[in-house]
Coordinates of C-alpha atoms in Angstrom, one line a residue:
M1 CA 0.0 0.0 0.0
A2 CA 1.3 3.4 -0.9
K3 CA 2.4 5.7 1.8
T4 CA 0.0 8.6 2.5
R5 CA 0.9 12.0 3.7
S6 CA -1.1 15.1 4.8
A7 CA -0.5 18.7 4.1
Y8 CA -2.1 22.0 5.0
F9 CA -3.7 24.1 2.3
C10 CA -4.9 27.7 2.4
Q11 CA -8.6 27.7 1.4
S12 CA -8.2 31.2 0.1
C13 CA -5.3 31.0 -2.3
G14 CA -4.2 27.3 -2.3
Y15 CA -0.8 27.8 -0.6
E16 CA 0.6 24.5 0.6
S17 CA 2.4 24.1 3.9
A18 CA 3.8 21.1 5.8
K19 CA 2.5 22.4 9.1
W20 CA -0.4 24.5 10.2
L21 CA 0.0 28.3 10.0
G22 CA -2.1 31.0 11.5
K23 CA -1.5 33.5 8.7
C24 CA -1.0 32.6 5.1
P25 CA 2.3 33.9 3.8
S26 CA 0.9 34.2 0.3
C27 CA -2.4 36.0 0.7
N28 CA -2.0 37.2 4.3
Q29 CA -5.4 35.7 5.4
W30 CA -5.8 34.4 8.9
N31 CA -7.1 31.0 10.0
T32 CA -7.5 29.6 6.4
F33 CA -5.3 26.5 6.6
V34 CA -7.0 23.1 6.6
E35 CA -5.4 19.7 6.8
E36 CA -6.0 17.5 3.8
V37 CA -4.8 13.9 3.4
I38 CA -3.0 13.3 0.1
D39 CA -2.2 9.9 -1.5
K40 CA 0.3 10.5 -4.3
G41 CA 1.3 6.8 -4.5
N42 CA -2.0 5.5 -6.0
S43 CA -0.4 4.2 -9.2
H44 CA -3.2 1.7 -9.7
V45 CA -5.8 4.4 -10.1
P46 CA -6.4 5.0 -13.8
T47 CA -6.2 8.5 -15.3
W48 CA -8.2 9.9 -18.1
K49 CA -6.2 7.7 -20.6
S50 CA -6.5 3.9 -20.3
A51 CA -3.6 1.9 -19.1
S52 CA -3.0 0.6 -22.6
G53 CA -2.5 4.2 -23.9
S54 CA 1.0 5.3 -24.4
Q55 CA 2.3 8.6 -23.3
K56 CA 3.9 10.8 -26.0
L57 CA 7.3 12.0 -25.0
S58 CA 8.1 15.6 -25.7
R59 CA 11.4 16.9 -27.0
P60 CA 12.7 20.5 -27.3
N61 CA 12.6 22.1 -30.7
K62 CA 14.2 25.3 -32.0
I63 CA 11.7 28.1 -32.5
E64 CA 12.3 28.4 -36.2
E65 CA 11.6 24.7 -36.6
I66 CA 8.2 25.0 -35.1
Q67 CA 5.5 25.2 -37.8
S68 CA 3.0 28.1 -37.4
A69 CA -0.6 27.1 -37.0
T70 CA -3.8 29.2 -36.8
A71 CA -6.3 28.4 -34.2
D72 CA -9.3 26.8 -35.9
R73 CA -12.5 28.0 -34.2
T74 CA -15.9 26.4 -34.0
T75 CA -18.9 28.7 -33.9
T76 CA -21.2 28.0 -30.9
G77 CA -24.4 29.3 -32.5
D78 CA -24.4 32.1 -29.9
A79 CA -23.1 35.4 -31.3
E80 CA -22.5 36.9 -27.8
L81 CA -20.6 33.8 -26.5
D82 CA -18.5 33.8 -29.7
R83 CA -17.7 37.4 -29.2
V84 CA -16.5 36.9 -25.6
L85 CA -14.4 33.8 -26.6
G86 CA -12.7 35.8 -29.3
G87 CA -14.5 34.4 -32.4
G88 CA -15.5 30.8 -31.3
L89 CA -14.3 27.7 -29.6
V90 CA -10.6 26.7 -30.0
A91 CA -9.7 23.0 -30.0
G92 CA -8.1 21.9 -26.8
S93 CA -9.1 25.0 -24.9
V94 CA -10.3 25.0 -21.2
T95 CA -12.8 27.7 -20.3
L96 CA -13.8 28.5 -16.7
I97 CA -17.2 30.2 -16.1
G98 CA -18.0 31.7 -12.7
G99 CA -21.0 33.5 -11.3
E100 CA -23.4 33.7 -8.4
P101 CA -25.9 30.9 -7.7
G102 CA -29.0 31.1 -9.9
I103 CA -27.5 33.7 -12.3
G104 CA -27.8 31.3 -15.3
K105 CA -24.5 29.5 -15.7
S106 CA -26.0 26.1 -16.2
T107 CA -28.7 27.5 -18.5
L108 CA -26.1 29.1 -20.7
M109 CA -24.0 25.9 -21.0
L110 CA -27.1 23.8 -21.6
Q111 CA -28.1 26.2 -24.4
L112 CA -24.6 25.9 -25.8
A113 CA -24.9 22.1 -25.8
L114 CA -28.3 22.2 -27.5
N115 CA -27.5 24.8 -30.1
I116 CA -24.2 23.5 -31.6
T117 CA -25.0 21.3 -34.6
G118 CA -22.9 18.5 -35.9
R119 CA -20.9 18.1 -32.7
K120 CA -21.2 15.3 -30.1
I121 CA -21.4 17.0 -26.7
L122 CA -21.1 15.5 -23.2
Y123 CA -22.8 17.5 -20.4
V124 CA -21.5 16.2 -17.0
S125 CA -23.5 17.3 -14.0
G126 CA -22.6 16.7 -10.4
E127 CA -25.4 18.8 -9.0
E128 CA -28.6 17.9 -10.8
S129 CA -30.3 14.7 -11.9
E130 CA -30.9 13.7 -15.5
Q131 CA -34.6 14.5 -15.1
Q132 CA -33.9 18.0 -13.8
I133 CA -31.7 18.7 -16.8
K134 CA -34.2 17.3 -19.2
M135 CA -36.9 19.6 -17.7
R136 CA -34.7 22.6 -18.3
A137 CA -33.8 21.5 -21.8
E138 CA -37.5 21.2 -22.7
R139 CA -38.1 24.7 -21.3
I140 CA -35.2 26.1 -23.4
T141 CA -36.1 24.3 -26.7
N142 CA -39.1 22.2 -27.8
S143 CA -36.9 19.6 -29.6
P144 CA -33.6 18.8 -27.7
K145 CA -31.0 17.5 -30.2
A146 CA -29.9 13.9 -30.0
D147 CA -26.2 14.7 -30.1
C148 CA -26.2 16.1 -26.6
Y149 CA -25.4 13.4 -23.9
I150 CA -26.1 13.9 -20.2
L151 CA -24.0 12.2 -17.5
T152 CA -24.6 12.6 -13.7
E153 CA -21.2 11.6 -12.2
T154 CA -18.7 13.2 -9.8
S155 CA -15.7 10.8 -10.0
T156 CA -13.2 11.9 -12.6
Q157 CA -12.1 8.3 -13.2
N158 CA -15.7 7.2 -14.1
I159 CA -16.1 10.3 -16.3
F160 CA -13.0 9.5 -18.3
K161 CA -14.2 5.9 -18.8
Q162 CA -17.4 7.3 -20.3
I163 CA -15.4 9.8 -22.4
E164 CA -13.3 7.0 -23.9
Q165 CA -16.4 5.1 -24.9
L166 CA -18.4 8.1 -26.2
M167 CA -15.5 10.2 -27.7
P168 CA -17.3 13.5 -27.4
E169 CA -16.1 16.6 -29.3
I170 CA -17.0 19.1 -26.5
V171 CA -17.2 18.4 -22.7
I172 CA -19.1 20.6 -20.2
I173 CA -18.5 20.1 -16.4
D174 CA -21.1 21.4 -14.0
S175 CA -19.4 22.1 -11.7
I176 CA -15.7 21.6 -11.0
Q177 CA -16.3 21.9 -7.2
T178 CA -18.4 18.7 -7.2
L179 CA -15.7 16.5 -8.8
H180 CA -13.4 14.3 -6.9
S181 CA -10.3 12.3 -8.0
A182 CA -9.2 9.0 -6.4
H183 CA -5.6 10.3 -6.5
I184 CA -6.5 12.7 -3.6
E185 CA -8.0 11.6 -0.3
S186 CA -9.8 14.8 0.5
T187 CA -13.4 16.0 0.2
P188 CA -14.8 17.4 -3.1
G189 CA -14.5 21.1 -3.3
S190 CA -11.2 21.3 -1.3
V191 CA -8.2 23.1 -2.7
S192 CA -6.3 19.9 -3.5
Q193 CA -9.3 18.2 -5.2
V194 CA -10.2 21.2 -7.3
R195 CA -6.5 21.5 -8.4
E196 CA -6.1 17.8 -9.2
C197 CA -9.4 17.5 -11.1
T198 CA -8.7 20.6 -13.2
A199 CA -5.2 19.3 -14.0
E200 CA -6.6 15.9 -15.2
L201 CA -9.2 17.7 -17.4
L202 CA -6.5 20.0 -18.7
R203 CA -4.3 17.1 -19.7
F204 CA -7.3 15.5 -21.4
A205 CA -8.2 18.7 -23.3
K206 CA -4.6 19.3 -24.6
E207 CA -3.9 15.8 -25.6
T208 CA -7.2 15.2 -27.4
D209 CA -7.8 18.7 -28.7
T210 CA -11.3 18.6 -27.1
P211 CA -12.7 21.9 -25.8
V212 CA -13.7 21.7 -22.1
F213 CA -16.0 24.1 -20.2
L214 CA -15.8 24.2 -16.4
I215 CA -18.5 25.9 -14.3
G216 CA -17.2 27.2 -11.0
H217 CA -18.7 28.5 -7.8
I218 CA -17.8 32.0 -6.5
T219 CA -17.1 33.1 -2.9
K220 CA -19.1 35.8 -1.0
D221 CA -16.7 38.5 -2.2
G222 CA -17.4 37.7 -5.8
T223 CA -14.2 35.8 -6.7
I224 CA -14.1 32.3 -8.2
A225 CA -13.9 29.7 -5.4
G226 CA -10.9 27.5 -5.1
P227 CA -7.2 28.2 -5.4
K228 CA -6.1 31.2 -7.5
I229 CA -4.0 28.8 -9.5
L230 CA -7.2 27.5 -10.9
E231 CA -7.6 30.7 -13.0
H232 CA -3.9 30.4 -14.1
M233 CA -4.3 26.8 -15.3
V234 CA -7.2 27.4 -17.7
D235 CA -7.1 29.2 -21.0
T236 CA -10.1 31.4 -20.6
V237 CA -11.9 32.8 -17.5
L238 CA -15.5 34.2 -18.0
Q239 CA -17.5 35.9 -15.3
F240 CA -21.3 35.8 -15.5
E241 CA -22.7 38.9 -13.8
G242 CA -26.0 40.6 -13.3
D243 CA -28.6 41.3 -10.7
R244 CA -31.2 38.6 -10.3
H245 CA -33.9 41.2 -10.0
H246 CA -33.1 42.5 -13.5
I247 CA -33.5 40.5 -16.7
Y248 CA -30.2 41.4 -18.2
R249 CA -27.0 39.2 -17.7
I250 CA -23.5 40.1 -18.7
L251 CA -20.8 37.6 -19.7
R252 CA -17.5 39.2 -19.2
S253 CA -14.1 37.9 -20.3
I254 CA -11.5 38.3 -17.6
K255 CA -8.7 36.2 -19.2
N256 CA -8.4 34.9 -22.7
R257 CA -5.4 33.4 -24.3
F258 CA -7.1 33.2 -27.7
G259 CA -8.6 36.7 -27.9
A260 CA -9.1 40.1 -26.3
A261 CA -9.7 40.2 -22.6
A262 CA -12.4 42.5 -21.1
E263 CA -14.8 41.6 -23.9
L264 CA -18.5 41.7 -23.1
G265 CA -21.7 39.8 -24.1
I266 CA -25.2 40.7 -22.9
Y267 CA -28.2 38.4 -22.5
A268 CA -31.8 38.8 -21.4
M269 CA -33.1 36.2 -19.0
Q270 CA -36.6 35.1 -20.2
S271 CA -38.9 32.2 -19.3
N272 CA -37.5 30.1 -22.1
G273 CA -33.8 30.7 -21.4
L274 CA -31.2 33.3 -22.2
R275 CA -31.6 35.4 -25.3
E276 CA -28.9 37.4 -27.0
V277 CA -29.0 41.2 -26.9
S278 CA -27.4 42.4 -30.2
N279 CA -27.7 46.2 -29.6
P280 CA -27.2 46.9 -25.9
S281 CA -27.3 50.7 -26.3
E282 CA -31.0 50.7 -27.0
I283 CA -31.9 48.7 -23.9
L284 CA -29.5 50.7 -21.6
L285 CA -31.2 54.0 -22.6
S286 CA -34.6 54.6 -21.0
Q287 CA -37.4 56.0 -23.0
R288 CA -38.5 59.1 -21.2
D289 CA -41.7 61.0 -21.9
E290 CA -40.2 64.2 -20.5
E291 CA -36.8 65.7 -19.7
L292 CA -35.6 65.1 -16.1
S293 CA -32.7 66.5 -14.2
G294 CA -29.8 64.3 -13.0
I295 CA -29.8 62.1 -16.2
T296 CA -27.0 62.1 -18.8
I297 CA -25.7 59.7 -21.4
G298 CA -22.1 58.5 -21.6
A299 CA -20.3 56.7 -24.4
T300 CA -18.3 53.7 -23.1
L301 CA -16.4 50.8 -24.5
E302 CA -16.4 47.2 -23.3
G303 CA -13.8 45.3 -25.2
A304 CA -14.4 46.1 -28.8
R305 CA -18.0 47.0 -28.3
P306 CA -19.1 50.7 -28.0
M307 CA -22.2 51.3 -25.8
L308 CA -24.2 54.3 -24.7
I309 CA -25.3 54.0 -21.1
E310 CA -27.5 56.2 -18.9
T311 CA -26.1 57.6 -15.7
Q312 CA -28.5 58.8 -13.0
A313 CA -27.6 61.1 -10.1
L314 CA -29.5 62.4 -7.2
V315 CA -28.2 65.2 -5.0
S316 CA -30.1 66.2 -1.9
I317 CA -29.5 67.9 1.5
A318 CA -28.1 65.5 4.1
A319 CA -30.9 64.7 6.5
Y320 CA -28.8 63.6 9.5
G321 CA -25.8 65.9 9.1
T322 CA -23.5 63.2 7.7
P323 CA -23.7 63.1 3.9
Q324 CA -24.1 59.8 2.2
R325 CA -22.1 58.6 -0.8
S326 CA -23.6 55.7 -2.7
A327 CA -22.8 54.4 -6.2
T328 CA -24.4 51.4 -8.0
G329 CA -22.5 50.1 -11.0
F330 CA -19.6 52.6 -10.5
D331 CA -16.6 52.8 -8.2
T332 CA -17.5 54.8 -5.1
K333 CA -14.0 56.0 -4.6
R334 CA -13.8 57.4 -8.1
M335 CA -17.1 59.1 -7.6
N336 CA -15.8 60.8 -4.4
M337 CA -12.8 62.0 -6.4
L338 CA -15.0 63.5 -9.0
L339 CA -17.1 65.2 -6.3
A340 CA -13.9 66.7 -4.8
V341 CA -12.9 68.1 -8.3
L342 CA -16.4 69.7 -8.6
E343 CA -16.0 71.4 -5.2
K344 CA -12.4 72.4 -5.5
R345 CA -12.3 73.5 -9.2
C346 CA -15.9 74.6 -9.9
G347 CA -17.1 75.9 -6.5
F348 CA -20.1 73.6 -6.1
R349 CA -20.8 73.0 -2.4
L350 CA -21.4 69.3 -2.3
S351 CA -19.7 68.4 1.1
A352 CA -23.0 68.7 2.9
K353 CA -25.1 67.0 0.3
D354 CA -26.2 63.3 -0.1
V355 CA -25.0 62.0 -3.5
F356 CA -26.5 58.8 -5.1
L357 CA -25.3 57.5 -8.4
N358 CA -26.7 54.7 -10.5
I359 CA -25.7 53.1 -13.8
A360 CA -29.0 52.1 -15.5
G361 CA -29.5 48.6 -16.7
G362 CA -27.7 46.9 -13.7
I363 CA -24.3 46.8 -15.3
K364 CA -20.9 47.8 -13.9
V365 CA -18.7 50.3 -15.7
E366 CA -15.0 50.9 -15.2
D367 CA -14.3 53.0 -18.3
P368 CA -13.1 56.5 -17.2
A369 CA -14.7 57.9 -20.3
I370 CA -18.0 58.3 -18.5
D371 CA -16.4 60.7 -15.9
L372 CA -17.8 63.8 -17.7
A373 CA -21.3 62.2 -18.0
I374 CA -21.3 61.5 -14.3
M375 CA -20.2 65.0 -13.3
A376 CA -22.8 66.5 -15.6
A377 CA -25.5 64.4 -14.1
I378 CA -24.5 65.4 -10.6
I379 CA -24.6 69.1 -11.4
S380 CA -27.8 68.7 -13.3
S381 CA -29.4 67.2 -10.2
H382 CA -27.8 69.7 -7.9
E383 CA -29.1 72.7 -9.9
D384 CA -32.3 70.9 -10.9
I385 CA -31.8 71.7 -14.6
F386 CA -32.2 69.0 -17.1
I387 CA -29.7 68.2 -19.9
S388 CA -31.2 67.3 -23.3
S389 CA -31.5 63.6 -24.0
K390 CA -29.9 64.3 -27.4
I391 CA -26.5 65.1 -25.8
C392 CA -23.9 62.6 -24.8
F393 CA -20.4 62.7 -23.3
A394 CA -17.2 60.8 -23.8
A395 CA -14.2 62.2 -21.8
E396 CA -12.1 61.5 -18.7
V397 CA -11.7 64.2 -16.1
G398 CA -8.4 64.8 -14.3
L399 CA -7.8 66.1 -10.8
S400 CA -7.1 69.6 -11.9
G401 CA -10.4 69.7 -13.8
E402 CA -8.9 69.2 -17.3
I403 CA -10.8 67.1 -19.9
R404 CA -8.6 64.3 -20.9
A405 CA -8.7 62.3 -24.2
V406 CA -10.1 58.7 -24.4
N407 CA -9.2 55.9 -26.7
R408 CA -11.1 54.9 -29.9
I409 CA -13.1 58.1 -30.0
E410 CA -14.4 57.5 -33.5
Q411 CA -16.2 54.3 -32.5
R412 CA -17.9 56.2 -29.6
I413 CA -19.0 59.0 -31.9
S414 CA -20.3 56.6 -34.6
E415 CA -22.4 54.8 -32.0
A416 CA -23.9 58.0 -30.8
E417 CA -24.6 59.1 -34.3
K418 CA -26.2 55.8 -35.1
L419 CA -28.6 56.1 -32.2
G420 CA -29.8 59.6 -33.2
F421 CA -27.8 61.9 -30.8
E422 CA -27.3 65.4 -32.0
K423 CA -24.3 66.5 -29.9
I424 CA -21.4 64.9 -28.2
F425 CA -18.8 66.5 -25.8
I426 CA -15.2 65.2 -26.2
S427 CA -11.7 66.5 -25.2
N428 CA -9.7 68.9 -27.3
Y429 CA -6.9 66.4 -27.3
N430 CA -9.0 63.9 -29.2
L431 CA -9.0 66.1 -32.3
K432 CA -5.6 64.8 -33.5
G433 CA -6.3 62.6 -36.4
L434 CA -10.1 63.0 -36.1
V435 CA -12.0 63.9 -39.3
K436 CA -15.1 65.8 -38.0
D437 CA -16.6 66.3 -41.4
K438 CA -17.5 62.6 -41.9
F439 CA -19.8 62.7 -38.9
K440 CA -23.3 64.3 -39.0
I441 CA -23.4 64.6 -35.2
E442 CA -22.2 67.9 -33.7
I443 CA -18.8 67.4 -32.0
V444 CA -18.1 69.9 -29.1
T445 CA -14.5 70.0 -27.9
V446 CA -13.6 71.2 -24.4
S447 CA -10.5 71.4 -22.4
K448 CA -11.7 72.2 -18.8
I449 CA -14.7 71.2 -16.8
E450 CA -15.8 74.9 -16.4
E451 CA -16.3 75.1 -20.2
V452 CA -18.7 72.2 -20.1
F453 CA -20.9 73.7 -17.4
S454 CA -20.9 77.1 -19.1
L455 CA -22.0 75.6 -22.4
L456 CA -24.7 73.4 -20.7
F457 CA -26.0 75.8 -18.0
G458 CA -24.8 79.2 -19.0

């Protein structure tokens, strides 16, 4: 019998130690070490490849001797998912999808399995029964395709036996925290089990050129559960976001070895599953019957996609003496910085006012190009003067009140023109290389925040 050993793992970052530690030297978290029994000598336990399979030995090659190859991509039938993946599925890729419980991860993956034609797909579930998955499939589509196979199993060894018999072209694992490997004598979901199961699936994907999707849980602070090395092992990390009280869901690319990171896909959750939103600007702009103060439109970019979003601000007198600062969908610290610029450079007395900020549609925005739109919305609410719904903004604001240039300004202007806006405020420094004559929309260039307010409010 092989000798077993135990080790201590940090449940936050996966750091391994031979003894218990109160504070993790890697992530500086306290009381996160848990003892796990490891059996590394189980040579009789089969891996994903049968015992008769031979391992291919690798040898070093000079870089000029290596033949160049383009990554062949398979379309998934979902335009939004293809966009986030960088153009489609790459053979041998491993994709990790994380998100809150009930946000729609399993629904998205089951739709993927049912929509891809001409491909044999294996959907492995460790959380639901076959009958539950069949009920969801019937709700999504009236005629589930026959080339999608369902397997309810949590042992990686049994999963690989079925894979060798079925030979699927795409494998979906729901979820990685429910799997367990006989190589590790710890409970499913532990750091060592998650790392070992992912390593086995990674070897399978790379040696057979089979795309693998892994669904992962997230922790209470919004990060993907398990060791941080899990995100380093896979090729693509996708985050499924959204408020369960809103119908819109956002699939965001955090890491992608085969395409651009920070790409974005938008879905609408309906009774019959997730539906793609091809033009997000139209759904993120509310249809108002009358002009209201505190509402402006900002032009932002998510990956390669330009979007126009609505920013809503409410400024009121602090009722209890201590002003409140609250932002939904935007960084509160950056909002406080913009408020300080308004008070210092423009003379608006906001220190005794409550300020509430909301990005409409339930999305989160990190693009600094909406700084000017946010500041205009705050002053519009403070002065109770509306800003025309035909005006939008695309500029960053510095600490001295200067209007800074933003990247890919032509795409932002084109999106605003396409949606019928009549005027857009940008920085003077964006004029370099910009041909204003080819746009029908009026382009207003400014260099300081005071110029913006004098043009808007007089």
